[in-house]
C-alpha cells in the first residue's frame, strides 16, 4: 500500500507518518527531509536549494521527482511508501502517477490533514524551539502556508476525482488522529 500524507506545514504530516510507518510497516519518504539532508551535506544540489527552502517557496518539480525515483524504483520499498510532503503541485501528482505506473505500483490513499493558519503558526513556533529548522519562524510559516494554499487546490481536486482523498481533522489530539487514520487504512486494506 502506498499512501500520500498531505497538508500545510505544521499539520502533523511528519508525526502521523512516523506513526503509520510503525503500525503498518511502511517507509516514510519525506522530500523535505531529503532536501534538508542535501543542504546539511553541503552538496551541489544543497547549495542550489537552500535559499529557496529558507524563503518558503517550493523547489522545482524536476528536483523532487528525481529524488523520489530512487525510492520508487527500489524493490525494498515497493508498495510500502508514505509520501510525506510530496506531491505538492498538480504536476508532481501527475509525475508520481507516471512513475508509480512505470514500476507497477499506484497510490492507494491520500490522507489530507486539515488545520488552520492559527494552528500552523503555533505548531511551527513550538517546533522551532525543538528542531531549530531554518525555515521555521512565524514570517516564513505564513509564507509556506500561502504557498500551500496556492498550489494545493488542484492536487486535492485531482485526488478527489480519483476517489482517493480522505480528509482528517488535523486539529484533533494526536492520538485521535492516529486512530482515525488507522481506521481508514484498515478499511482500505480490507
Ligand atoms: P517540509 O519539510 O515538507 O515542510 O518541506 C520543507 C521545504 O522543502 C518546503 O517549504 C519546500 O521548500 C521544500 N519541499 C519539500 N517537499 C517539496 C516538494 N514536494 N516540492 C517542492 N518543494 C518541496
Short mmCIF file of C-alpha atoms and ligand atoms in Angstrom, two decimals:
data_model
loop_
_atom_site.label_atom_id
_atom_site.label_comp_id
_atom_site.label_asym_id
_atom_site.label_seq_id
_atom_site.Cartn_x
_atom_site.Cartn_y
_atom_site.Cartn_z
CA UNK A 1 0.00 0.00 0.00
CA UNK A 2 1.31 3.45 -0.98
CA UNK A 3 -0.05 6.39 1.00
CA UNK A 4 0.21 10.14 0.47
CA UNK A 5 0.02 12.35 3.53
CA UNK A 6 -0.98 15.83 2.54
CA UNK A 7 -1.49 19.12 4.37
CA UNK A 8 0.05 22.50 5.17
CA UNK A 9 3.31 22.94 7.07
CA UNK A 10 2.74 22.15 10.73
CA UNK A 11 -0.29 19.93 10.01
CA UNK A 12 1.41 16.95 11.65
CA UNK A 13 2.39 15.08 8.48
CA UNK A 14 5.75 14.01 9.92
CA UNK A 15 4.28 12.90 13.27
CA UNK A 16 1.48 10.93 11.64
CA UNK A 17 3.83 9.41 9.04
CA UNK A 18 6.04 8.04 11.81
CA UNK A 19 3.01 6.52 13.50
CA UNK A 20 1.83 4.87 10.24
CA UNK A 21 5.35 3.61 9.49
CA UNK A 22 5.48 1.79 12.82
CA UNK A 23 1.96 0.47 12.83
CA UNK A 24 1.76 -0.70 9.22
CA UNK A 25 5.38 -1.48 8.50
CA UNK A 26 5.92 1.10 5.79
CA UNK A 27 8.72 3.54 4.83
CA UNK A 28 8.46 7.31 5.17
CA UNK A 29 9.65 9.31 2.19
CA UNK A 30 9.83 12.97 3.18
CA UNK A 31 11.02 15.20 0.35
CA UNK A 32 11.61 17.99 2.92
CA UNK A 33 13.95 15.69 4.92
CA UNK A 34 15.78 14.61 1.75
CA UNK A 35 16.25 18.22 0.69
CA UNK A 36 17.46 19.28 4.15
CA UNK A 37 19.96 16.41 4.06
CA UNK A 38 21.38 17.79 0.79
CA UNK A 39 21.84 21.19 2.47
CA UNK A 40 23.40 19.65 5.59
CA UNK A 41 25.82 17.59 3.50
CA UNK A 42 26.74 20.70 1.50
CA UNK A 43 26.13 19.03 -1.86
CA UNK A 44 25.86 20.98 -5.11
CA UNK A 45 22.08 20.48 -5.03
CA UNK A 46 22.05 21.62 -1.39
CA UNK A 47 23.66 24.95 -2.28
CA UNK A 48 21.16 25.46 -5.12
CA UNK A 49 18.08 24.91 -2.96
CA UNK A 50 18.90 26.39 0.45
CA UNK A 51 17.73 29.92 -0.36
CA UNK A 52 14.51 28.60 -1.93
CA UNK A 53 13.68 26.49 1.12
CA UNK A 54 14.53 29.29 3.51
CA UNK A 55 12.20 31.66 1.69
CA UNK A 56 9.24 29.27 1.99
CA UNK A 57 8.92 28.65 -1.77
CA UNK A 58 8.84 25.27 -3.49
CA UNK A 59 11.89 23.81 -5.22
CA UNK A 60 11.39 22.70 -8.84
CA UNK A 61 9.23 19.70 -9.68
CA UNK A 62 12.20 18.19 -11.51
CA UNK A 63 14.44 18.20 -8.42
CA UNK A 64 11.90 16.43 -6.22
CA UNK A 65 10.88 13.97 -8.94
CA UNK A 66 14.50 12.87 -9.28
CA UNK A 67 14.77 12.37 -5.53
CA UNK A 68 11.70 10.17 -5.28
CA UNK A 69 12.50 7.93 -8.25
CA UNK A 70 15.37 6.44 -6.22
CA UNK A 71 12.81 5.13 -3.73
CA UNK A 72 10.03 4.13 -6.07
CA UNK A 73 12.44 2.11 -8.22
CA UNK A 74 13.84 0.23 -5.21
CA UNK A 75 12.19 -3.15 -4.53
CA UNK A 76 12.68 -2.81 -0.76
CA UNK A 77 10.13 -0.02 -0.72
CA UNK A 78 7.76 -1.44 -3.32
CA UNK A 79 4.15 -0.70 -2.32
CA UNK A 80 5.31 0.36 1.14
CA UNK A 81 5.82 4.10 0.86
CA UNK A 82 4.29 7.00 2.73
CA UNK A 83 4.87 10.10 0.67
CA UNK A 84 5.25 12.92 3.21
CA UNK A 85 5.26 16.37 1.60
CA UNK A 86 5.06 15.03 -1.95
CA UNK A 87 3.26 15.72 -4.28
CA UNK A 88 2.72 19.43 -3.65
CA UNK A 89 1.71 20.55 -7.15
CA UNK A 90 -0.59 19.09 -9.78
CA UNK A 91 2.41 18.45 -11.99
CA UNK A 92 4.08 16.46 -9.19
CA UNK A 93 0.87 14.44 -8.68
CA UNK A 94 0.83 13.51 -12.36
CA UNK A 95 4.56 12.74 -12.33
CA UNK A 96 4.02 10.47 -9.35
CA UNK A 97 1.26 8.53 -11.13
CA UNK A 98 3.51 8.05 -14.16
CA UNK A 99 6.43 7.00 -12.02
CA UNK A 100 4.40 4.53 -9.96
CA UNK A 101 2.90 3.16 -13.15
CA UNK A 102 6.40 2.61 -14.55
CA UNK A 103 7.24 0.44 -11.52
CA UNK A 104 3.81 -1.32 -11.48
CA UNK A 105 2.52 0.48 -8.42
CA UNK A 106 -0.19 3.03 -7.59
CA UNK A 107 -1.39 5.45 -4.93
CA UNK A 108 -3.84 3.72 -2.58
CA UNK A 109 -4.93 6.56 -0.28
CA UNK A 110 -4.41 10.28 0.10
CA UNK A 111 -4.82 11.46 3.68
CA UNK A 112 -5.35 15.19 3.94
CA UNK A 113 -4.73 16.73 7.36
CA UNK A 114 -6.75 19.93 7.69
CA UNK A 115 -5.53 22.67 10.05
CA UNK A 116 -5.99 26.43 10.31
CA UNK A 117 -3.28 29.05 9.81
CA UNK A 118 -3.52 29.84 13.53
CA UNK A 119 -2.64 26.24 14.45
CA UNK A 120 0.14 26.15 11.86
CA UNK A 121 1.78 29.24 13.38
CA UNK A 122 1.54 27.84 16.90
CA UNK A 123 2.98 24.43 15.96
CA UNK A 124 5.78 25.84 13.84
CA UNK A 125 6.93 28.11 16.64
CA UNK A 126 6.92 25.12 19.03
CA UNK A 127 8.88 23.05 16.52
CA UNK A 128 11.38 25.88 16.04
CA UNK A 129 12.43 25.62 19.67
CA UNK A 130 12.73 21.81 19.44
CA UNK A 131 14.23 21.17 15.99
CA UNK A 132 15.79 24.51 15.02
CA UNK A 133 14.73 24.29 11.38
CA UNK A 134 15.95 27.33 9.46
CA UNK A 135 12.57 27.77 7.75
CA UNK A 136 10.52 27.57 10.98
CA UNK A 137 9.74 31.10 12.06
CA UNK A 138 6.45 32.95 12.02
CA UNK A 139 7.09 35.00 8.89
CA UNK A 140 8.23 32.02 6.81
CA UNK A 141 5.48 29.85 8.31
CA UNK A 142 2.91 32.26 6.90
CA UNK A 143 4.72 32.27 3.56
CA UNK A 144 4.80 28.45 3.48
CA UNK A 145 1.09 28.29 4.36
CA UNK A 146 0.33 30.70 1.48
CA UNK A 147 2.50 28.64 -0.88
CA UNK A 148 0.48 25.58 0.19
CA UNK A 149 -2.85 27.37 -0.36
CA UNK A 150 -1.76 28.44 -3.84
CA UNK A 151 -0.60 25.04 -5.07
CA UNK A 152 -2.70 22.54 -3.10
CA UNK A 153 -6.19 23.00 -4.55
CA UNK A 154 -5.57 21.37 -7.93
CA UNK A 155 -3.80 18.49 -6.17
CA UNK A 156 -6.75 17.97 -3.83
CA UNK A 157 -9.21 18.10 -6.76
CA UNK A 158 -7.07 15.60 -8.67
CA UNK A 159 -7.29 13.03 -5.87
CA UNK A 160 -10.95 13.80 -5.17
CA UNK A 161 -11.73 12.92 -8.76
CA UNK A 162 -9.95 9.60 -8.46
CA UNK A 163 -11.81 8.92 -5.17
CA UNK A 164 -8.62 8.54 -3.17
CA UNK A 165 -8.97 11.54 -0.86
CA UNK A 166 -9.74 11.15 2.85
CA UNK A 167 -9.90 14.33 4.92
CA UNK A 168 -8.79 14.07 8.54
CA UNK A 169 -9.23 16.79 11.17
CA UNK A 170 -5.64 17.75 11.95
CA UNK A 171 -6.75 19.93 14.88
CA UNK A 172 -7.69 16.88 16.98
CA UNK A 173 -5.39 15.32 19.59
CA UNK A 174 -2.51 13.29 18.12
CA UNK A 175 -3.94 10.01 19.48
CA UNK A 176 -7.36 10.76 17.97
CA UNK A 177 -5.78 11.45 14.59
CA UNK A 178 -3.77 8.22 14.95
CA UNK A 179 -6.93 6.18 15.42
CA UNK A 180 -8.86 7.89 12.66
CA UNK A 181 -6.01 7.21 10.23
CA UNK A 182 -5.69 3.59 11.39
CA UNK A 183 -9.39 3.09 10.76
CA UNK A 184 -9.10 4.50 7.24
CA UNK A 185 -6.09 2.32 6.38
CA UNK A 186 -7.64 -0.82 7.88
CA UNK A 187 -10.82 -0.26 5.88
CA UNK A 188 -8.84 0.03 2.65
CA UNK A 189 -6.67 -3.00 3.40
CA UNK A 190 -9.95 -4.89 3.87
P1 LIG B 1 8.63 20.14 4.51
O1 LIG B 1 9.64 19.54 5.41
O2 LIG B 1 7.78 19.10 3.82
O3 LIG B 1 7.81 21.20 5.17
O4 LIG B 1 9.44 20.86 3.33
C1 LIG B 1 10.32 21.92 3.58
C2 LIG B 1 10.60 22.71 2.30
O5 LIG B 1 11.22 21.84 1.34
C3 LIG B 1 9.36 23.26 1.60
O6 LIG B 1 8.95 24.52 2.14
C4 LIG B 1 9.87 23.38 0.16
O7 LIG B 1 10.74 24.49 0.01
C5 LIG B 1 10.73 22.13 0.03
N1 LIG B 1 9.95 20.97 -0.45
C6 LIG B 1 9.66 19.83 0.25
N2 LIG B 1 8.92 18.98 -0.48
C7 LIG B 1 8.73 19.61 -1.68
C8 LIG B 1 8.02 19.29 -2.87
N3 LIG B 1 7.33 18.12 -2.97
N4 LIG B 1 8.05 20.15 -3.90
C9 LIG B 1 8.74 21.31 -3.82
N5 LIG B 1 9.40 21.71 -2.73
C10 LIG B 1 9.40 20.87 -1.67
#
